[in-house]
Amino acid sequence: MNRIKWPLVLLGLMFFANITPLSAQESSEEPGTETHPAEAQEPMTLERLNALILAVDEDVERPQENLWAFHVSEVPVTVIADPRADRMRIMVAIAGSETLEPAQLLRLMQANFDSALDARYAVARGVVWGAYIHPLSPLGDEEFLSGLGQTVNLATSYGTSYSSGLFNFGGGDSNELERRRLIEELLKKGEKV
């Protein structure tokens, strides 16, 4: 049997838009005065990201305007943003990938289906990563903070529940382990910004 070689695998974020039922869109406002959440929110900027990150950890290193290194629950986190490409990525190095057994790799893929949710496990350059990838400009404060918590939870639950801490998708193979606490704490810190 041929072994699959994984020189570079990065799994993207599965983003599902929230669609409001038509009946919920009815309003007592005058016709033509409706506002849509996407229009009401200012685009995410590097400075807004910086303010959110500083609310999480005041001891942040920012070696470049679009690169941050800091800690969440003692886990080292890197955030990279590229306004020209309109992308943002949260990354946490978890373990070396050279010792991944086929069963472990299968378990990571199962978690990506049902318990990793918005964050994802990925393998690149000899490292297993937790990653959250999102377009920069439409990124909301709560989305960023939730993605941050989910990514850190992937690192801390690696080898056990492989869970981002939100809900499990019901059709998969993972058992649920509640890690929602970290995400709630990060959302509260973001309220101050």
Short mmCIF file of C-alpha atoms in Angstrom, two decimals:
data_model
loop_
_atom_site.label_atom_id
_atom_site.label_comp_id
_atom_site.label_asym_id
_atom_site.label_seq_id
_atom_site.Cartn_x
_atom_site.Cartn_y
_atom_site.Cartn_z
CA MET A 1 0.00 0.00 0.00
CA ASN A 2 1.31 3.47 -0.91
CA ARG A 3 1.75 5.86 1.96
CA ILE A 4 0.42 9.33 1.38
CA LYS A 5 3.12 11.98 1.72
CA TRP A 6 2.00 15.28 3.24
CA PRO A 7 4.66 17.85 2.29
CA LEU A 8 2.33 20.80 2.82
CA VAL A 9 -1.29 20.62 3.86
CA LEU A 10 -3.21 23.67 5.06
CA LEU A 11 -6.90 23.25 5.68
CA GLY A 12 -9.11 26.30 5.10
CA LEU A 13 -11.80 27.66 7.29
CA MET A 14 -15.36 26.50 6.55
CA PHE A 15 -17.42 29.63 6.90
CA PHE A 16 -21.18 29.45 6.87
CA ALA A 17 -23.14 32.68 6.48
CA ASN A 18 -25.93 33.35 8.91
CA ILE A 19 -29.12 33.75 6.90
CA THR A 20 -32.07 35.40 8.58
CA PRO A 21 -35.49 34.01 7.63
CA LEU A 22 -37.60 36.49 5.67
CA SER A 23 -40.21 36.62 8.44
CA ALA A 24 -37.56 37.79 10.91
CA GLN A 25 -36.49 40.59 8.56
CA GLU A 26 -39.84 42.37 8.79
CA SER A 27 -39.56 45.60 10.72
CA SER A 28 -41.66 48.52 11.84
CA GLU A 29 -39.15 50.90 10.22
CA GLU A 30 -40.13 52.90 7.19
CA PRO A 31 -39.45 51.20 3.84
CA GLY A 32 -35.92 51.74 2.59
CA THR A 33 -34.46 52.51 6.04
CA GLU A 34 -33.40 48.98 6.95
CA THR A 35 -29.80 48.43 7.96
CA HIS A 36 -27.92 45.22 7.42
CA PRO A 37 -25.30 44.00 9.91
CA ALA A 38 -22.61 43.79 7.21
CA GLU A 39 -23.23 47.44 6.31
CA ALA A 40 -23.33 48.63 9.92
CA GLN A 41 -19.94 47.16 10.86
CA GLU A 42 -16.77 49.01 9.98
CA PRO A 43 -14.19 46.87 8.14
CA MET A 44 -11.60 45.25 10.40
CA THR A 45 -8.28 47.07 10.35
CA LEU A 46 -4.82 46.26 11.64
CA GLU A 47 -5.26 48.81 14.41
CA ARG A 48 -8.61 47.30 15.46
CA LEU A 49 -6.98 43.84 15.54
CA ASN A 50 -4.17 45.33 17.63
CA ALA A 51 -6.66 46.75 20.15
CA LEU A 52 -8.43 43.38 20.46
CA ILE A 53 -5.14 41.53 20.90
CA LEU A 54 -3.98 44.02 23.54
CA ALA A 55 -7.26 43.43 25.42
CA VAL A 56 -6.36 39.74 25.53
CA ASP A 57 -2.64 40.07 26.40
CA GLU A 58 -0.90 43.37 27.10
CA ASP A 59 2.50 41.70 26.65
CA VAL A 60 2.27 41.46 22.85
CA GLU A 61 5.19 41.42 20.46
CA ARG A 62 4.48 43.14 17.14
CA PRO A 63 7.63 42.78 15.03
CA GLN A 64 5.77 43.95 11.93
CA GLU A 65 2.63 46.02 11.46
CA ASN A 66 0.68 42.91 10.38
CA LEU A 67 2.22 40.30 12.74
CA TRP A 68 1.51 39.68 16.42
CA ALA A 69 2.93 37.14 18.91
CA PHE A 70 1.28 36.78 22.31
CA HIS A 71 -0.10 34.22 24.78
CA VAL A 72 -3.60 33.00 25.64
CA SER A 73 -3.79 30.70 28.68
CA GLU A 74 0.00 30.27 28.40
CA VAL A 75 -0.33 29.06 24.78
CA PRO A 76 1.84 30.98 22.27
CA VAL A 77 -0.31 32.46 19.48
CA THR A 78 0.64 34.12 16.20
CA VAL A 79 -1.73 36.36 14.23
CA ILE A 80 -0.90 37.43 10.68
CA ALA A 81 -3.07 39.82 8.67
CA ASP A 82 -2.73 40.96 5.08
CA PRO A 83 -5.00 43.90 4.18
CA ARG A 84 -4.03 43.72 0.47
CA ALA A 85 -5.15 40.06 0.25
CA ASP A 86 -7.97 40.73 2.76
CA ARG A 87 -6.96 37.72 4.90
CA MET A 88 -6.29 37.07 8.57
CA ARG A 89 -4.86 33.93 10.13
CA ILE A 90 -4.57 32.86 13.79
CA MET A 91 -2.00 30.08 14.28
CA VAL A 92 -0.86 27.94 17.19
CA ALA A 93 2.01 25.44 16.79
CA ILE A 94 0.89 22.24 18.50
CA ALA A 95 3.37 19.42 17.84
CA GLY A 96 5.89 18.05 15.39
CA SER A 97 4.24 16.24 12.49
CA GLU A 98 7.08 13.84 11.75
CA THR A 99 5.83 11.35 14.35
CA LEU A 100 2.16 11.47 13.33
CA GLU A 101 0.85 7.95 12.94
CA PRO A 102 -1.85 7.27 10.33
CA ALA A 103 -4.41 6.83 13.13
CA GLN A 104 -3.53 10.25 14.57
CA LEU A 105 -3.82 11.90 11.18
CA LEU A 106 -7.20 10.25 10.71
CA ARG A 107 -8.25 11.56 14.14
CA LEU A 108 -7.29 15.12 13.12
CA MET A 109 -9.42 14.82 10.00
CA GLN A 110 -12.35 13.51 12.03
CA ALA A 111 -12.01 16.48 14.39
CA ASN A 112 -11.93 18.88 11.44
CA PHE A 113 -15.29 17.44 10.42
CA ASP A 114 -17.12 17.60 13.75
CA SER A 115 -15.33 19.11 16.75
CA ALA A 116 -12.79 21.64 15.46
CA LEU A 117 -15.56 23.75 13.87
CA ASP A 118 -14.30 27.19 12.74
CA ALA A 119 -10.68 26.53 13.70
CA ARG A 120 -8.87 23.67 11.95
CA TYR A 121 -6.00 21.30 12.42
CA ALA A 122 -3.38 21.62 9.71
CA VAL A 123 0.06 20.22 8.92
CA ALA A 124 2.77 22.40 7.36
CA ARG A 125 6.55 22.51 7.46
CA GLY A 126 6.85 19.63 9.90
CA VAL A 127 4.37 21.07 12.43
CA VAL A 128 0.79 20.28 13.43
CA TRP A 129 -1.02 23.62 13.70
CA GLY A 130 -4.29 24.92 15.02
CA ALA A 131 -5.45 27.60 12.56
CA TYR A 132 -8.35 29.98 12.09
CA ILE A 133 -8.48 31.68 8.71
CA HIS A 134 -10.92 34.46 7.79
CA PRO A 135 -11.25 37.38 5.36
CA LEU A 136 -9.94 40.45 7.19
CA SER A 137 -12.37 43.24 6.29
CA PRO A 138 -15.65 41.49 7.27
CA LEU A 139 -14.11 39.99 10.44
CA GLY A 140 -16.09 41.07 13.51
CA ASP A 141 -14.69 41.47 17.01
CA GLU A 142 -16.63 38.48 18.35
CA GLU A 143 -15.65 36.33 15.36
CA PHE A 144 -11.98 37.13 15.96
CA LEU A 145 -12.14 36.45 19.70
CA SER A 146 -14.14 33.25 19.21
CA GLY A 147 -11.69 32.09 16.53
CA LEU A 148 -8.81 32.85 18.89
CA GLY A 149 -10.39 30.79 21.67
CA GLN A 150 -11.22 27.93 19.33
CA THR A 151 -7.65 27.81 18.00
CA VAL A 152 -6.13 27.77 21.49
CA ASN A 153 -8.63 25.08 22.51
CA LEU A 154 -7.49 22.91 19.58
CA ALA A 155 -3.96 23.08 21.00
CA THR A 156 -4.96 22.31 24.58
CA SER A 157 -7.32 19.48 23.59
CA TYR A 158 -4.84 17.88 21.14
CA GLY A 159 -4.44 14.21 22.03
CA THR A 160 -7.69 14.08 24.01
CA SER A 161 -10.98 15.50 22.70
CA TYR A 162 -9.57 17.46 19.71
CA SER A 163 -12.26 20.09 20.34
CA SER A 164 -12.44 23.81 19.61
CA GLY A 165 -14.73 24.26 22.58
CA LEU A 166 -17.88 25.15 20.74
CA PHE A 167 -20.45 22.61 19.73
CA ASN A 168 -19.91 19.32 17.95
CA PHE A 169 -21.41 18.72 14.55
CA GLY A 170 -23.73 15.79 15.24
CA GLY A 171 -22.80 13.55 12.33
CA GLY A 172 -19.18 12.93 13.22
CA ASP A 173 -16.96 10.68 15.29
CA SER A 174 -15.82 12.97 18.13
CA ASN A 175 -17.10 13.05 21.67
CA GLU A 176 -17.97 16.48 23.01
CA LEU A 177 -15.82 18.08 25.70
CA GLU A 178 -16.93 21.48 26.95
CA ARG A 179 -14.24 24.12 26.41
CA ARG A 180 -16.58 27.04 25.97
CA ARG A 181 -15.16 28.79 29.08
CA LEU A 182 -12.08 30.18 27.28
CA ILE A 183 -14.15 31.56 24.40
CA GLU A 184 -16.52 33.27 26.87
CA GLU A 185 -13.55 34.84 28.73
CA LEU A 186 -12.07 36.20 25.49
CA LEU A 187 -15.42 37.64 24.39
CA LYS A 188 -15.67 39.51 27.72
CA LYS A 189 -12.18 40.97 27.25
CA GLY A 190 -13.20 42.20 23.80
CA GLU A 191 -16.21 44.06 25.22
CA LYS A 192 -13.77 46.59 26.71
CA VAL A 193 -12.43 47.57 23.27
#
